[in-house]
Short mmCIF file of C-alpha atoms in Angstrom, two decimals:
data_model
loop_
_atom_site.label_atom_id
_atom_site.label_comp_id
_atom_site.label_asym_id
_atom_site.label_seq_id
_atom_site.Cartn_x
_atom_site.Cartn_y
_atom_site.Cartn_z
CA MET D 1 4.26 26.54 -20.91
CA SER D 2 7.32 24.66 -19.66
CA GLN D 3 7.05 21.29 -17.96
CA SER D 4 8.47 22.70 -14.72
CA LYS D 5 5.75 25.38 -14.63
CA VAL D 6 3.05 22.75 -15.19
CA ILE D 7 4.46 20.65 -12.35
CA LEU D 8 4.63 23.69 -10.07
CA ILE D 9 1.01 24.59 -10.85
CA PHE D 10 -0.06 20.99 -10.19
CA TRP D 11 1.58 20.96 -6.75
CA ILE D 12 0.15 24.35 -5.82
CA LEU D 13 -3.35 23.19 -6.79
CA THR D 14 -2.83 19.94 -4.88
CA LEU D 15 -1.76 21.83 -1.75
CA VAL D 16 -4.72 24.18 -2.03
CA ALA D 17 -7.09 21.22 -2.41
CA VAL D 18 -5.62 19.53 0.67
CA MET D 19 -5.90 22.74 2.69
CA VAL D 20 -9.50 23.31 1.59
CA TYR D 21 -10.84 19.75 1.58
CA GLY D 22 -8.51 17.90 3.94
CA CYS D 23 -6.76 14.61 3.34
CA GLY D 24 -8.53 11.55 1.97
CA GLY D 25 -8.85 9.70 3.98
CA LYS D 26 15.41 -15.19 3.34
CA LYS D 27 13.23 -15.91 0.34
CA LYS D 28 11.51 -13.83 -2.22
CA SER D 29 8.12 -14.77 -3.58
CA ASP D 30 7.93 -12.19 -6.40
CA ASN D 31 4.28 -11.54 -5.57
CA PHE D 32 4.39 -7.77 -5.62
CA SER D 33 1.58 -5.71 -7.10
CA GLY D 34 0.95 -1.99 -7.37
CA SER D 35 -2.00 0.17 -8.31
CA GLY D 36 -2.62 3.81 -8.97
CA GLY D 37 -5.93 5.58 -8.77
CA GLY D 38 -8.50 6.98 -11.11
CA GLY D 39 -8.67 4.16 -13.72
CA VAL D 40 -6.46 1.89 -11.73
CA THR D 41 -3.19 0.96 -13.34
CA THR D 42 -1.82 -2.21 -11.85
CA GLY D 43 1.30 -4.25 -12.20
CA THR D 44 2.39 -7.65 -11.02
CA GLY D 45 6.03 -8.41 -10.39
CA THR D 46 8.51 -5.81 -9.32
CA GLY D 47 7.10 -3.04 -11.49
CA THR D 48 5.45 0.15 -10.39
CA GLY D 49 1.96 1.39 -11.03
CA THR D 50 0.95 4.96 -11.61
CA GLY D 51 -2.33 6.67 -12.12
CA GLY D 52 -4.19 9.89 -11.83
CA GLY D 53 -6.98 10.69 -9.44
CA SER D 54 -7.35 12.37 -6.13
CA GLY D 55 -7.95 11.44 -2.53
CA GLY D 56 -11.28 12.06 -0.90
CA GLY D 57 -12.13 15.27 0.84
CA GLY D 58 -13.63 15.84 4.23
CA ASN D 59 -11.98 15.22 7.53
CA ILE D 60 -8.45 14.08 8.18
CA VAL D 61 -8.65 10.33 8.67
CA ASN D 62 -7.27 8.21 11.45
CA GLU D 63 -4.75 6.13 9.50
CA THR D 64 -4.69 3.34 12.10
CA GLU D 65 -8.48 2.97 11.92
CA TYR D 66 -8.29 2.75 8.13
CA GLU D 67 -5.50 0.15 8.33
CA ASN D 68 -7.65 -1.92 10.70
CA GLU D 69 -10.65 -1.61 8.37
CA VAL D 70 -8.56 -2.92 5.46
CA PHE D 71 -7.39 -5.79 7.67
CA ASP D 72 -11.02 -6.68 8.40
CA LEU D 73 -11.93 -6.43 4.71
CA VAL D 74 -9.00 -8.68 3.75
CA ASN D 75 -10.17 -11.33 6.19
CA GLU D 76 -13.77 -11.00 4.98
CA GLU D 77 -12.59 -11.64 1.41
CA ARG D 78 -10.52 -14.60 2.56
CA ALA D 79 -13.45 -16.07 4.51
CA ALA D 80 -15.72 -15.71 1.47
CA ALA D 81 -13.10 -17.62 -0.55
CA GLY D 82 -12.79 -20.34 2.09
CA VAL D 83 -9.29 -19.28 3.15
CA SER D 84 -8.16 -18.87 6.77
CA GLY D 85 -7.88 -15.32 8.06
CA LEU D 86 -4.55 -13.57 8.40
CA ILE D 87 -2.97 -12.62 11.72
CA TRP D 88 -2.10 -8.94 12.26
CA ASP D 89 1.63 -8.43 12.78
CA GLU D 90 2.55 -5.02 14.20
CA PRO D 91 6.28 -5.09 13.25
CA THR D 92 5.20 -5.85 9.68
CA ALA D 93 2.69 -2.99 9.84
CA GLU D 94 5.48 -0.64 10.95
CA VAL D 95 7.52 -1.67 7.89
CA ALA D 96 4.44 -1.15 5.68
CA ARG D 97 3.83 2.29 7.19
CA ALA D 98 7.43 3.32 6.62
CA HIS D 99 7.20 2.21 2.97
CA SER D 100 3.91 4.10 2.51
CA ARG D 101 5.52 7.25 3.93
CA CYS D 102 8.53 6.82 1.63
CA MET D 103 6.28 6.48 -1.41
CA ARG D 104 4.25 9.51 -0.32
CA ASP D 105 7.40 11.57 0.23
CA HIS D 106 8.62 10.69 -3.28
CA GLY D 107 5.22 10.97 -4.97
CA SER D 108 5.19 7.51 -6.55
CA ILE D 109 4.47 3.90 -5.76
CA TYR D 110 7.07 1.18 -6.10
CA HIS D 111 8.21 -2.14 -4.68
CA ILE D 112 11.93 -1.60 -5.08
CA CYS D 113 12.86 1.54 -3.18
CA ASN D 114 15.73 3.46 -4.73
CA TYR D 115 15.96 5.68 -1.64
CA GLY D 116 17.92 3.25 0.52
CA HIS D 117 15.23 0.81 1.63
CA GLY D 118 15.50 -1.84 -1.10
CA ARG D 119 13.08 -4.64 -1.85
CA PRO D 120 10.15 -5.71 0.36
CA GLU D 121 12.13 -8.58 1.84
CA ASP D 122 15.03 -6.20 2.59
CA ARG D 123 12.71 -3.76 4.38
CA LEU D 124 11.06 -6.55 6.38
CA ALA D 125 14.40 -8.05 7.42
CA ALA D 126 15.70 -4.60 8.41
CA GLY D 127 12.55 -4.19 10.52
CA GLY D 128 13.32 -7.42 12.39
CA VAL D 129 10.48 -9.35 10.74
CA SER D 130 11.09 -13.06 10.20
CA PHE D 131 9.37 -14.89 7.34
CA LEU D 132 9.75 -17.68 4.81
CA TYR D 133 7.98 -15.92 1.95
CA CYS D 134 6.53 -12.46 1.47
CA ALA D 135 4.37 -10.52 -0.94
CA GLU D 136 3.41 -6.87 -1.21
CA ASN D 137 0.52 -4.83 -2.59
CA VAL D 138 0.79 -1.06 -2.98
CA ALA D 139 -1.67 1.58 -4.13
CA LYS D 140 -2.26 5.31 -4.07
CA TYR D 141 -5.16 7.75 -4.35
CA HIS D 142 -7.77 5.30 -3.00
CA SER D 143 -9.10 7.41 -0.13
CA THR D 144 -11.06 4.79 1.84
CA PRO D 145 -10.57 1.17 2.85
CA SER D 146 -13.45 0.02 0.65
CA LYS D 147 -12.06 1.88 -2.39
CA VAL D 148 -8.56 0.44 -2.07
CA MET D 149 -9.90 -3.07 -1.44
CA THR D 150 -12.18 -2.83 -4.49
CA ALA D 151 -9.20 -1.78 -6.61
CA TRP D 152 -7.01 -4.58 -5.27
CA MET D 153 -9.73 -7.22 -5.62
CA ASN D 154 -10.32 -6.14 -9.24
CA SER D 155 -6.65 -6.74 -10.06
CA SER D 156 -5.56 -10.35 -10.50
CA GLY D 157 -2.10 -9.86 -8.98
CA HIS D 158 -3.39 -8.05 -5.91
CA ARG D 159 -6.29 -10.47 -5.50
CA LYS D 160 -3.90 -13.42 -5.65
CA ASN D 161 -1.84 -11.99 -2.79
CA ILE D 162 -4.93 -11.22 -0.69
CA LEU D 163 -6.49 -14.66 -1.14
CA SER D 164 -3.36 -16.83 -1.10
CA ALA D 165 -3.57 -19.57 1.54
CA GLN D 166 0.25 -19.47 1.57
CA TYR D 167 0.25 -16.34 3.73
CA THR D 168 -0.48 -16.35 7.45
CA HIS D 169 0.35 -12.82 8.63
CA ILE D 170 -0.16 -9.28 7.37
CA GLY D 171 0.86 -5.73 8.13
CA ILE D 172 -0.82 -2.73 6.50
CA GLY D 173 0.38 0.86 6.29
CA LEU D 174 -1.32 4.05 5.11
CA ALA D 175 0.32 7.44 4.61
CA ASN D 176 -1.57 10.66 3.92
CA PRO D 177 -1.97 12.98 2.20
CA GLY D 178 -2.44 11.05 -1.02
CA SER D 179 -3.63 7.74 0.41
CA TYR D 180 -0.45 5.72 -0.13
CA TRP D 181 -1.15 2.11 0.90
CA THR D 182 1.12 -0.88 1.52
CA GLN D 183 0.11 -4.44 2.43
CA ASN D 184 2.87 -6.86 3.37
CA PHE D 185 1.92 -10.55 3.48
CA LEU D 186 4.05 -13.17 5.23
CA GLN D 187 4.38 -16.89 5.45
CA ARG D 188 6.09 -17.93 8.65
#
């Protein structure tokens, strides 16, 4: 069977699963991490992560509620580590959401967007976000806030970004279907 037929069958099965089960839920710092699902593959630096797996079934999730839950979980982890909580920044969240949608639309996770949006600091600056330093975590296929936070906290690069006292602000974006996540951390 040709590779194009296999890919076509994969996408048809994915669409059927989504229809049946629903969707699951300036200065550079070089602190960018990515993770894929199902046996999380992570990377630190400007690499990309990939992985297999699938989003959860059930009802279509409220993406904003899930973003807020991740925000709360981030600050719980920071408090447990003795680090001050982050401040939610809506313009940063808008940039994170746009990046999550871009990754979803292209079926991959990445920090350097080859579709016209550039690096995290380029996207933030284009979104009118001011910062001294920034970092980014990305992930896909983790269908709930607790699942994506567990994956990030089990990865040293992601964990470092989440717990770094250097950062003061955060924006989080989720795009479904596929549970594409972006966290952008800022020092102002």
